[in-house]
Short mmCIF file of C-alpha atoms and ligand atoms in Angstrom, two decimals:
data_model
loop_
_atom_site.label_atom_id
_atom_site.label_comp_id
_atom_site.label_asym_id
_atom_site.label_seq_id
_atom_site.Cartn_x
_atom_site.Cartn_y
_atom_site.Cartn_z
CA MET A 1 -12.01 -7.43 44.91
CA ASP A 2 -8.03 -6.83 44.07
CA THR A 3 -6.46 -3.82 42.89
CA ASP A 4 -6.58 -4.29 39.30
CA GLU A 5 -10.75 -4.33 39.23
CA PHE A 6 -10.47 -1.44 41.59
CA ARG A 7 -8.35 0.32 39.09
CA GLU A 8 -11.17 -0.33 36.39
CA PHE A 9 -13.94 0.23 38.73
CA GLY A 10 -12.68 3.42 39.63
CA LYS A 11 -11.98 4.51 36.49
CA ALA A 12 -15.52 3.17 35.18
CA ALA A 13 -17.17 5.20 38.21
CA VAL A 14 -15.10 8.31 37.55
CA ASP A 15 -16.42 8.38 33.79
CA TYR A 16 -19.59 7.81 34.88
CA LEU A 17 -19.81 10.94 37.18
CA ALA A 18 -18.15 12.87 34.20
CA ASP A 19 -20.91 11.87 31.77
CA TYR A 20 -23.87 12.39 34.28
CA THR A 21 -23.00 16.09 34.96
CA ASP A 22 -22.65 16.33 31.21
CA THR A 23 -26.25 15.21 30.72
CA LEU A 24 -27.74 17.11 34.24
CA ARG A 25 -29.07 19.52 31.85
CA GLU A 26 -31.09 17.22 30.21
CA ARG A 27 -32.58 15.11 32.98
CA PRO A 28 -35.66 15.75 34.54
CA VAL A 29 -34.63 17.49 37.86
CA ILE A 30 -38.02 16.20 39.31
CA PRO A 31 -37.72 12.13 39.88
CA ASN A 32 -41.47 10.54 38.71
CA VAL A 33 -41.77 8.12 40.66
CA GLU A 34 -44.23 7.44 43.96
CA PRO A 35 -43.46 6.31 47.12
CA GLY A 36 -42.31 2.53 47.51
CA TYR A 37 -40.92 2.52 44.00
CA LEU A 38 -37.53 1.09 44.85
CA GLY A 39 -39.14 -2.27 45.91
CA ARG A 40 -39.90 -2.81 42.37
CA LEU A 41 -36.36 -2.52 41.25
CA ILE A 42 -34.40 -4.54 43.77
CA PRO A 43 -34.81 -7.88 45.61
CA ASP A 44 -36.18 -8.07 49.27
CA GLU A 45 -32.68 -9.54 50.49
CA ALA A 46 -29.38 -9.23 50.21
CA PRO A 47 -27.91 -11.62 46.94
CA GLU A 48 -26.03 -15.09 48.70
CA LYS A 49 -23.29 -14.83 46.09
CA PRO A 50 -20.89 -11.72 45.05
CA GLU A 51 -22.12 -10.04 42.39
CA SER A 52 -19.59 -8.08 39.58
CA TRP A 53 -18.86 -4.64 40.15
CA GLN A 54 -20.19 -4.07 36.38
CA GLU A 55 -23.76 -5.23 37.06
CA VAL A 56 -23.76 -3.19 40.13
CA LEU A 57 -22.42 0.27 38.39
CA GLY A 58 -24.86 -1.02 35.43
CA ASP A 59 -27.71 -0.57 37.93
CA VAL A 60 -26.97 2.98 39.29
CA GLU A 61 -28.88 4.11 36.17
CA ARG A 62 -31.70 1.39 36.26
CA VAL A 63 -32.36 1.90 40.31
CA ILE A 64 -30.91 4.97 41.70
CA MET A 65 -31.27 7.37 39.08
CA PRO A 66 -35.07 7.62 38.34
CA GLY A 67 -35.63 8.34 42.12
CA MET A 68 -33.05 10.77 42.34
CA THR A 69 -33.65 14.56 42.85
CA HIS A 70 -30.81 16.28 41.03
CA TRP A 71 -29.58 19.14 43.63
CA ASN A 72 -26.68 19.93 41.01
CA SER A 73 -28.84 20.43 37.97
CA PRO A 74 -28.59 23.84 36.49
CA GLN A 75 -33.01 23.37 36.91
CA PHE A 76 -32.70 23.10 40.70
CA HIS A 77 -33.65 26.15 42.45
CA GLY A 78 -34.87 24.68 45.78
CA TYR A 79 -33.62 25.39 49.40
CA PHE A 80 -30.21 26.46 49.23
CA PRO A 81 -26.92 24.74 47.09
CA SER A 82 -25.35 21.56 47.63
CA ALA A 83 -21.83 22.17 46.58
CA VAL A 84 -20.10 19.94 43.83
CA SER A 85 -16.72 20.40 42.64
CA TYR A 86 -14.54 18.21 40.46
CA PRO A 87 -11.60 19.04 42.92
CA SER A 88 -13.77 18.14 45.93
CA VAL A 89 -14.89 15.27 44.41
CA VAL A 90 -11.12 13.70 44.33
CA ALA A 91 -10.47 14.40 47.70
CA GLU A 92 -13.23 13.16 49.03
CA MET A 93 -12.50 10.16 47.19
CA LEU A 94 -8.74 10.55 48.44
CA SER A 95 -10.04 10.93 52.11
CA ALA A 96 -12.19 7.72 51.58
CA GLY A 97 -9.17 5.38 50.43
CA ILE A 98 -6.89 6.56 52.75
CA GLY A 99 -9.88 6.08 55.37
CA CYS A 100 -7.59 7.57 58.35
CA LEU A 101 -9.64 8.76 61.68
CA GLY A 102 -8.14 12.07 63.01
CA PHE A 103 -9.38 12.57 66.54
CA SER A 104 -6.41 13.29 68.24
CA TRP A 105 -3.05 14.72 66.96
CA MET A 106 -1.36 11.24 67.02
CA THR A 107 -4.26 9.61 65.33
CA SER A 108 -2.99 10.92 62.05
CA PRO A 109 -0.70 14.22 62.52
CA VAL A 110 -1.60 15.55 58.91
CA CYS A 111 -5.41 15.44 59.47
CA THR A 112 -5.29 17.96 62.21
CA GLU A 113 -2.61 19.94 61.41
CA LEU A 114 -4.10 20.41 57.70
CA GLU A 115 -7.49 21.38 59.30
CA VAL A 116 -5.83 23.93 61.45
CA THR A 117 -4.00 25.54 58.43
CA MET A 118 -7.28 25.11 56.04
CA MET A 119 -9.37 27.05 58.75
CA ASN A 120 -6.42 29.90 58.55
CA TRP A 121 -6.67 30.24 55.05
CA LEU A 122 -10.33 30.16 54.89
CA GLY A 123 -10.97 32.70 57.97
CA LYS A 124 -8.37 34.82 56.21
CA MET A 125 -10.02 34.63 53.20
CA LEU A 126 -13.74 35.66 54.72
CA GLY A 127 -12.24 38.53 56.31
CA LEU A 128 -12.94 37.05 59.97
CA PRO A 129 -11.45 39.04 62.81
CA GLU A 130 -7.93 37.61 63.85
CA GLN A 131 -9.37 36.48 67.30
CA PHE A 132 -10.78 33.33 65.83
CA LEU A 133 -7.56 32.61 63.80
CA ASN A 134 -5.31 29.69 65.17
CA CYS A 135 -2.53 31.24 63.90
CA THR A 136 -2.24 33.96 66.70
CA LYS A 137 -1.11 33.64 70.33
CA GLY A 138 -4.96 33.56 71.94
CA PRO A 139 -7.04 30.59 72.55
CA GLY A 140 -9.34 31.22 69.39
CA GLY A 141 -9.24 28.67 66.01
CA GLY A 142 -11.55 27.09 63.35
CA VAL A 143 -12.63 23.32 63.14
CA ILE A 144 -14.64 21.47 60.55
CA GLN A 145 -18.48 20.15 61.90
CA SER A 146 -20.36 18.23 59.63
CA SER A 147 -23.14 20.49 59.40
CA ALA A 148 -23.92 23.96 60.77
CA SER A 149 -26.95 22.48 63.17
CA VAL A 150 -24.18 20.92 64.81
CA ALA A 151 -21.88 24.11 65.01
CA THR A 152 -25.29 25.75 66.28
CA PHE A 153 -25.79 22.94 69.20
CA VAL A 154 -21.89 22.97 69.85
CA GLY A 155 -22.06 26.69 70.24
CA LEU A 156 -25.13 26.14 72.70
CA LEU A 157 -23.04 23.69 74.79
CA ALA A 158 -20.28 25.56 75.32
CA ALA A 159 -22.17 28.83 76.29
CA LYS A 160 -23.86 26.65 78.68
CA GLU A 161 -20.35 25.39 79.94
CA ARG A 162 -19.06 28.97 80.16
CA THR A 163 -22.53 30.71 81.85
CA THR A 164 -22.68 28.04 84.55
CA ARG A 165 -19.02 28.46 85.68
CA ARG A 166 -19.77 32.33 85.75
CA MET A 167 -22.85 31.86 87.83
CA MET A 168 -21.25 29.28 90.08
CA LYS A 169 -18.35 31.34 90.77
CA LEU A 170 -21.03 34.21 91.71
CA HIS A 171 -23.41 32.29 93.78
CA PRO A 172 -21.10 29.25 95.28
CA ASP A 173 -24.11 28.83 97.29
CA TRP A 174 -26.32 28.10 94.24
CA SER A 175 -26.52 24.38 92.80
CA GLU A 176 -25.30 23.68 88.73
CA ALA A 177 -28.70 22.05 88.38
CA ASP A 178 -30.29 25.51 89.70
CA ILE A 179 -28.37 27.54 87.21
CA LYS A 180 -28.79 25.05 84.50
CA ALA A 181 -32.67 25.06 84.65
CA LYS A 182 -32.61 29.18 84.46
CA LEU A 183 -30.72 29.32 81.46
CA ILE A 184 -32.26 30.71 78.07
CA ALA A 185 -31.57 31.65 74.71
CA TYR A 186 -32.50 33.81 72.01
CA THR A 187 -33.23 33.64 68.23
CA SER A 188 -35.48 35.58 65.78
CA ASP A 189 -38.46 34.31 64.31
CA GLN A 190 -36.57 33.92 60.75
CA ALA A 191 -33.79 31.14 62.15
CA ASN A 192 -33.38 28.18 60.49
CA SER A 193 -35.44 24.87 62.21
CA SER A 194 -31.98 23.73 63.14
CA VAL A 195 -31.49 26.67 65.85
CA GLU A 196 -34.93 25.52 67.84
CA LYS A 197 -33.36 21.58 67.32
CA ALA A 198 -30.26 22.68 69.09
CA GLY A 199 -32.56 24.30 72.03
CA LEU A 200 -34.68 21.03 72.22
CA LEU A 201 -31.41 18.86 72.64
CA GLY A 202 -29.60 21.30 74.95
CA SER A 203 -32.54 21.70 77.12
CA MET A 204 -32.53 25.43 76.91
CA PRO A 205 -35.86 27.08 76.26
CA MET A 206 -34.95 28.90 72.47
CA ARG A 207 -37.24 32.21 72.29
CA HIS A 208 -38.03 33.27 68.76
CA LEU A 209 -38.00 36.99 68.87
CA PRO A 210 -40.03 39.00 66.20
CA SER A 211 -37.84 40.39 63.71
CA ASP A 212 -38.11 43.51 62.06
CA GLU A 213 -40.18 44.63 58.43
CA HIS A 214 -37.04 43.21 56.53
CA CYS A 215 -36.51 39.90 58.47
CA ARG A 216 -33.75 41.10 60.41
CA LEU A 217 -33.39 40.70 64.47
CA ARG A 218 -32.95 44.04 66.29
CA GLY A 219 -30.90 44.88 69.00
CA SER A 220 -33.77 46.85 70.94
CA THR A 221 -36.05 43.57 70.23
CA LEU A 222 -33.06 41.77 72.01
CA LEU A 223 -32.17 43.77 74.85
CA GLU A 224 -35.90 44.36 75.97
CA ALA A 225 -36.25 40.32 76.28
CA ILE A 226 -33.18 39.97 78.19
CA GLU A 227 -34.20 42.12 80.58
CA LYS A 228 -37.39 41.07 80.85
CA ASP A 229 -36.38 37.37 81.91
CA GLU A 230 -33.60 38.67 83.95
CA ARG A 231 -36.19 40.26 85.81
CA GLU A 232 -37.70 37.07 86.22
CA GLY A 233 -35.00 35.16 87.51
CA LEU A 234 -34.28 33.74 84.27
CA ILE A 235 -30.22 33.99 83.25
CA PRO A 236 -29.86 34.64 79.38
CA CYS A 237 -26.84 32.37 78.19
CA TYR A 238 -26.81 32.10 74.08
CA VAL A 239 -27.90 34.04 71.27
CA VAL A 240 -28.19 32.69 67.72
CA ALA A 241 -27.81 35.41 65.09
CA THR A 242 -28.57 34.53 61.39
CA LEU A 243 -26.88 36.07 58.54
CA GLY A 244 -28.71 35.24 55.37
CA THR A 245 -31.49 33.76 56.80
CA THR A 246 -33.12 30.89 55.09
CA GLY A 247 -36.40 32.06 54.41
CA THR A 248 -35.20 35.73 52.63
CA CYS A 249 -31.57 36.01 53.18
CA ALA A 250 -31.99 38.41 55.43
CA HIS A 251 -28.94 39.38 57.65
CA ASP A 252 -29.61 39.99 61.38
CA CYS A 253 -28.18 43.47 63.18
CA LEU A 254 -24.51 42.32 64.23
CA GLU A 255 -23.55 45.81 65.31
CA GLU A 256 -26.73 46.52 67.31
CA LEU A 257 -26.88 42.81 68.83
CA GLY A 258 -22.89 42.32 69.33
CA PRO A 259 -22.44 44.81 72.37
CA ILE A 260 -25.70 43.94 73.99
CA CYS A 261 -24.64 40.10 74.35
CA ASN A 262 -21.02 41.34 75.24
CA ASP A 263 -22.59 43.26 78.29
CA LYS A 264 -24.66 40.68 79.12
CA ASN A 265 -22.14 37.86 79.24
CA VAL A 266 -23.96 36.39 76.56
CA TRP A 267 -22.60 33.57 74.48
CA LEU A 268 -23.05 35.16 70.29
CA HIS A 269 -23.13 32.76 67.98
CA VAL A 270 -23.38 33.57 64.31
CA ASP A 271 -24.82 31.15 61.57
CA ALA A 272 -23.93 32.24 58.52
CA ALA A 273 -24.53 28.84 56.71
CA TYR A 274 -25.60 29.89 53.12
CA ALA A 275 -24.21 33.55 53.31
CA GLY A 276 -20.95 33.13 54.56
CA ALA A 277 -19.34 32.01 51.45
CA ALA A 278 -20.21 35.35 50.20
CA PHE A 279 -17.79 37.29 52.53
CA VAL A 280 -14.69 35.78 50.34
CA CYS A 281 -15.87 39.04 48.54
CA PRO A 282 -15.06 41.82 50.06
CA GLU A 283 -18.16 43.78 48.78
CA PHE A 284 -20.71 41.45 50.99
CA ARG A 285 -18.35 41.96 54.00
CA HIS A 286 -20.71 44.89 55.31
CA LEU A 287 -23.12 42.65 55.98
CA MET A 288 -21.28 40.79 58.51
CA SER A 289 -20.28 43.84 60.03
CA GLY A 290 -20.46 43.30 64.22
CA VAL A 291 -18.79 39.93 63.65
CA GLU A 292 -16.24 40.64 65.79
CA PHE A 293 -18.46 41.03 68.85
CA ALA A 294 -19.47 36.92 68.15
CA ASP A 295 -18.13 34.08 69.82
CA SER A 296 -18.32 31.40 67.54
CA PHE A 297 -19.00 31.93 63.53
CA ASP A 298 -20.21 29.01 61.47
CA PHE A 299 -20.78 28.65 57.53
CA ASN A 300 -21.38 25.69 55.03
CA PRO A 301 -18.53 25.72 52.34
CA HIS A 302 -20.64 22.81 51.52
CA LYS A 303 -23.22 25.04 50.26
CA TRP A 304 -22.15 28.03 48.25
CA LEU A 305 -18.34 27.19 48.06
CA LEU A 306 -17.95 24.39 46.07
CA VAL A 307 -16.63 21.74 48.78
CA ASN A 308 -18.85 18.43 48.84
CA PHE A 309 -21.03 17.92 51.94
CA ASP A 310 -20.08 17.62 54.55
CA CYS A 311 -17.95 20.47 55.37
CA SER A 312 -19.21 23.07 57.99
CA ALA A 313 -16.25 25.68 58.97
CA MET A 314 -16.67 26.67 62.44
CA TRP A 315 -14.57 29.55 64.51
CA VAL A 316 -14.53 30.38 68.10
CA LYS A 317 -12.51 33.05 70.00
CA ASP A 318 -12.35 30.85 73.09
CA SER A 319 -11.67 27.48 72.34
CA ARG A 320 -11.08 26.48 75.76
CA TYR A 321 -15.02 26.48 76.65
CA LEU A 322 -15.39 23.97 74.02
CA VAL A 323 -12.46 21.57 75.19
CA GLU A 324 -14.54 22.35 78.61
CA ALA A 325 -17.62 21.39 77.42
CA PHE A 326 -16.42 18.25 75.78
CA ASN A 327 -13.32 17.13 77.40
CA VAL A 328 -14.15 14.10 79.59
CA ASP A 329 -10.72 13.89 80.98
CA ARG A 330 -11.63 17.14 82.70
CA ILE A 331 -8.63 19.48 81.96
CA TYR A 332 -8.79 23.32 82.98
CA LEU A 333 -9.42 26.30 81.62
CA ALA A 334 -5.55 27.73 83.10
CA HIS A 335 -4.50 25.43 80.52
CA GLU A 336 -3.14 27.44 77.42
CA LYS A 337 -2.94 25.60 73.69
CA GLU A 338 0.02 27.97 72.86
CA GLY A 339 2.54 25.95 70.69
CA GLN A 340 0.24 23.00 71.04
CA GLN A 341 -2.05 21.59 68.15
CA PRO A 342 -5.51 21.37 68.98
CA ASP A 343 -7.09 17.56 69.64
CA TYR A 344 -10.18 17.97 67.88
CA ARG A 345 -12.07 15.45 69.93
CA HIS A 346 -13.02 17.78 72.26
CA TRP A 347 -13.91 20.26 69.94
CA GLN A 348 -16.76 18.12 68.63
CA ILE A 349 -19.97 15.45 69.61
CA PRO A 350 -18.02 12.27 67.89
CA LEU A 351 -15.29 10.76 68.54
CA GLY A 352 -14.20 9.64 65.13
CA ARG A 353 -13.75 12.52 62.93
CA ARG A 354 -13.12 12.21 58.61
CA PHE A 355 -10.35 13.88 56.88
CA ARG A 356 -12.44 16.72 55.27
CA ALA A 357 -9.53 19.05 55.18
CA LEU A 358 -8.21 17.62 51.96
CA LYS A 359 -11.15 19.10 50.68
CA LEU A 360 -10.47 22.87 51.68
CA TRP A 361 -6.94 22.43 50.37
CA PHE A 362 -8.01 21.09 46.93
CA VAL A 363 -10.53 23.47 46.34
CA MET A 364 -8.77 26.64 47.70
CA ARG A 365 -5.97 25.58 45.51
CA MET A 366 -7.36 25.02 42.39
CA TYR A 367 -9.67 27.66 42.65
CA GLY A 368 -7.89 30.34 44.21
CA VAL A 369 -9.02 33.19 46.17
CA GLN A 370 -9.85 34.72 42.53
CA GLY A 371 -11.57 31.73 40.95
CA LEU A 372 -13.75 31.71 44.33
CA GLN A 373 -14.76 35.35 44.31
CA ASN A 374 -15.38 34.58 40.53
CA TYR A 375 -17.95 31.87 41.38
CA ILE A 376 -19.49 33.83 43.96
CA ARG A 377 -20.02 36.64 41.71
CA HIS A 378 -21.16 34.87 38.76
CA THR A 379 -24.07 33.54 40.89
CA VAL A 380 -24.88 36.60 41.95
CA ASN A 381 -25.32 38.40 38.68
CA LEU A 382 -27.38 35.29 37.09
CA ALA A 383 -29.94 35.71 40.33
CA LYS A 384 -29.78 39.49 39.13
CA GLN A 385 -30.62 38.26 35.87
CA PHE A 386 -33.55 36.24 36.96
CA GLU A 387 -34.74 39.09 39.39
CA GLY A 388 -34.72 41.29 36.26
CA TYR A 389 -37.21 39.21 34.38
CA ILE A 390 -39.29 39.35 37.52
CA ARG A 391 -39.43 42.93 37.59
CA ASN A 392 -39.80 43.57 34.54
CA ASP A 393 -43.39 41.59 34.22
CA ASP A 394 -46.34 43.76 36.38
CA ARG A 395 -48.12 40.40 36.73
CA PHE A 396 -45.04 39.48 39.64
CA GLU A 397 -43.52 41.31 42.28
CA ILE A 398 -40.57 40.69 44.18
CA VAL A 399 -41.11 40.06 48.06
CA THR A 400 -38.12 41.09 49.94
CA GLU A 401 -34.58 42.88 48.58
CA VAL A 402 -32.72 40.45 46.46
CA THR A 403 -29.51 39.48 48.68
CA MET A 404 -27.20 37.34 47.07
CA ALA A 405 -28.51 34.38 45.04
CA LEU A 406 -32.24 34.16 46.26
CA VAL A 407 -34.97 35.69 44.46
CA CYS A 408 -38.28 35.68 46.45
CA PHE A 409 -41.28 36.40 44.18
CA ARG A 410 -45.04 36.01 43.62
CA MET A 411 -47.69 36.79 41.55
CA LYS A 412 -49.55 39.82 42.38
CA GLY A 413 -52.91 39.32 44.61
CA ASP A 414 -53.72 36.97 47.00
CA ASN A 415 -52.07 33.88 47.44
CA SER A 416 -54.29 31.71 45.08
CA ASN A 417 -52.37 32.59 41.98
CA THR A 418 -48.87 31.76 43.38
CA ARG A 419 -50.51 28.50 44.77
CA GLU A 420 -51.40 27.31 41.42
CA LEU A 421 -48.47 28.60 39.65
CA LEU A 422 -46.17 26.44 42.79
CA ASP A 423 -48.85 23.57 42.14
CA LYS A 424 -48.32 23.98 38.04
CA LEU A 425 -44.35 24.43 38.35
CA LEU A 426 -44.12 20.79 40.41
CA ALA A 427 -46.62 18.83 38.18
CA ARG A 428 -44.54 19.85 35.33
CA ARG A 429 -41.03 19.18 36.96
CA LYS A 430 -38.94 21.32 34.62
CA ILE A 431 -37.59 23.32 37.57
CA TYR A 432 -37.70 22.84 41.15
CA VAL A 433 -38.70 25.63 43.60
CA ILE A 434 -39.98 25.60 46.86
CA ALA A 435 -42.43 27.79 48.74
CA ALA A 436 -42.12 30.01 51.67
CA THR A 437 -44.32 32.55 53.62
CA TYR A 438 -43.43 36.34 54.48
CA ARG A 439 -46.34 38.06 56.73
CA GLU A 440 -49.02 35.77 55.48
CA LYS A 441 -48.24 36.36 51.99
CA LEU A 442 -47.20 32.69 50.21
CA PHE A 443 -44.31 33.06 47.67
CA ILE A 444 -41.64 31.16 45.68
CA ARG A 445 -38.25 30.90 46.86
CA PHE A 446 -35.42 30.84 43.64
CA VAL A 447 -31.94 29.91 44.32
CA VAL A 448 -29.38 29.98 41.97
CA CYS A 449 -27.84 26.52 43.16
CA SER A 450 -25.79 24.71 40.83
CA SER A 451 -22.32 25.48 39.57
CA LEU A 452 -23.48 24.61 35.98
CA CYS A 453 -25.57 27.55 35.98
CA GLU A 454 -25.57 29.66 33.13
CA ALA A 455 -27.55 32.48 31.85
CA ARG A 456 -29.53 30.24 29.40
CA ASP A 457 -30.82 28.89 32.36
CA MET A 458 -31.89 31.78 33.57
CA GLU A 459 -34.08 32.05 30.54
CA PHE A 460 -35.15 28.59 30.88
CA ALA A 461 -36.77 29.28 34.36
CA TRP A 462 -38.24 32.30 33.62
CA LYS A 463 -39.56 31.14 30.34
CA GLU A 464 -41.38 28.06 32.46
CA VAL A 465 -42.44 30.62 34.97
CA SER A 466 -43.93 32.85 32.97
CA GLU A 467 -45.91 30.65 30.24
CA ARG A 468 -47.69 29.30 33.83
CA ALA A 469 -48.61 32.17 34.74
CA THR A 470 -50.05 32.94 31.50
CA GLU A 471 -52.17 29.35 31.61
CA ILE A 472 -53.39 30.87 35.24
CA LEU A 473 -54.40 34.60 34.16
CA ASN A 474 -55.25 33.42 30.14
CA PRO A 475 -56.84 29.87 31.09
CA VAL A 476 -57.22 27.73 27.20
CA PRO A 477 -60.06 25.50 27.38
CA GLN A 478 -59.77 22.08 29.32
CA GLN A 479 -60.04 20.40 25.56
CA ASP A 480 -57.17 22.25 24.27
CA VAL A 481 -54.93 22.08 26.81
CA ALA A 482 -55.44 18.16 26.30
CA VAL A 483 -54.36 18.26 22.69
CA MET A 484 -51.40 20.78 23.23
CA SER A 485 -49.92 18.43 25.88
CA ALA A 486 -50.70 15.60 23.69
CA ILE A 487 -48.35 17.62 20.68
CA GLU A 488 -46.07 18.43 23.00
CA SER A 489 -45.17 14.83 24.46
CA SER A 490 -45.31 13.60 21.25
CA LYS A 491 -41.67 12.44 19.39
CA GLU A 492 -43.63 13.29 15.58
CA PRO A 493 -42.01 15.01 12.77
CA ALA A 494 -43.40 18.54 12.00
CA THR A 495 -45.09 17.35 8.89
CA ASN A 496 -47.28 14.82 11.07
CA ILE A 497 -48.42 17.13 13.85
CA ALA A 498 -51.38 18.37 11.26
CA THR A 499 -52.46 14.93 11.07
CA MET A 500 -52.40 14.23 14.75
CA ILE A 501 -54.05 17.43 15.66
CA LYS A 502 -56.96 16.31 13.72
CA ASP A 503 -57.04 12.92 15.27
CA LEU A 504 -56.52 14.00 18.57
CA LYS A 505 -59.51 16.59 17.89
CA ILE A 506 -61.67 13.77 16.87
CA GLU A 507 -60.79 11.52 19.69
CA HIS A 508 -61.56 14.63 21.86
CA GLY A 509 -64.91 15.44 19.94
CA LEU A 510 -63.56 18.82 18.91
CA LYS A 511 -64.40 20.76 16.07
CA GLU A 512 -61.10 21.67 13.21
CA LYS A 513 -59.74 24.60 14.10
CA ALA A 514 -56.31 25.74 14.58
CA PRO A 515 -54.85 24.78 18.00
CA LYS A 516 -52.96 27.72 19.88
CA ILE A 517 -49.48 26.52 20.61
CA SER A 518 -46.95 29.14 21.51
C1 PLP B 1 -28.99 25.59 55.15
C2 PLP B 1 -28.93 26.22 56.77
C3 PLP B 1 -28.94 25.34 57.93
C4 PLP B 1 -28.64 23.86 58.13
O1 PLP B 1 -27.26 23.51 57.60
P1 PLP B 1 -26.70 21.81 57.98
O2 PLP B 1 -25.61 22.32 57.77
O3 PLP B 1 -27.64 21.23 56.88
O4 PLP B 1 -26.91 21.74 59.41
C5 PLP B 1 -28.85 26.37 59.24
N1 PLP B 1 -29.07 27.69 59.18
C6 PLP B 1 -29.21 28.22 57.91
C7 PLP B 1 -29.24 29.80 57.79
C8 PLP B 1 -29.34 27.62 56.69
O5 PLP B 1 -29.56 28.12 55.94
#
């Protein structure tokens, strides 16, 4: 492909994306395909001869879109958001086009230096303690990882390094292998599955401690577990506290956990993958009080801060432990980074790294702190609107206190109605929500995800939920349902509907009577 063709192709792709975004509200959020659908649409072998970009781009709508779950649709309310913003999309495109790998300062000085500066901007925007920043004299600093899962794992490896060194100093006669075999980690039963995975990958047993009635991990629970393990000769090493749990957006009590971890020399990692974005607004920062006790902190701008996947922002108080754990050249702790730039390859697992700081730079400049704060507040207000609908209808209940933009709700009574509601919602594919459980109670997680969401989308979702609840509680005879859905899916003008009803009723063997159409 030559440059002229690239110009045309690129511009056409941007136009396609703009149209895609403008039509997202009309596209069904959940695809209507069965496993294996793609095999019928594309050949089994790569083409022998080159095809034109027009043919390929044309097939995006024909082949790709039918199998797409539209994460940025305003009807997508599952999981947590996957951020999309135009400034970030363009930065991603530039980064791809430039195609540099910034694994050391020399391999592209701007990759490292922009990342250092952006992580400082972002850390200040969140109100993180100075020790985490790269602009202070100390060994702290920020780095962009690919995901929160990776950050949790990287934290574990740094913790392992720090504890092992400390124990070897304390007990010169113990072997490194013996020490490592005794290390143990803790998190709550509400932690993300990636925390369990970090323990597995890092060969460190991870205890899932019980959370309190608000789904938070408490200090007394942790202390009890640590002391019990110490009595049994184990070595407590790593704690992962969550701010904004995946299930219910609960916040572990950092103010209680922090001093215990510091006192016991246990590395405290804060996983704020989703909720961290909200700390750009001062009114949410009380939820992270105690963060000053943490050794590392991570959140995903790629979830709720308008930066496209991937971009996970991780800060550490003492980067020397990362460098120690990951540096295959083995420099020693006495080494100060003062006045130097970090070599980010020692702060991460892979060698290569993409130029992701560009996305942060574009987004922070084009929204400004105020724009980002407004965005968070707008989302939270929409969640409040949806919460209001649920609270005002006594067929439903809110399961846990609504924090940020996650509403956990269910139909009152045993789980069967909520199960049926979920089944109906997913079968109709009008909105995407997912199930979770709290103390044996099945509930629905409703998250305001898309940056396109407006008040009318909350109304739409509520209407969809409320009507399905009506169907469950006041079922209409099966035949009437068939008639109604036939009418609903028909594109006939209103004048023909009366005839259609008549025909359908004959077809379904029903007597003529006015159908209930709400
Ligand atoms: C989403 C989420 C994760 C996983 O994030 P990735 O960036 O996909 O690895 C981890 N922890 C919590 C609390 C999350 O909400």
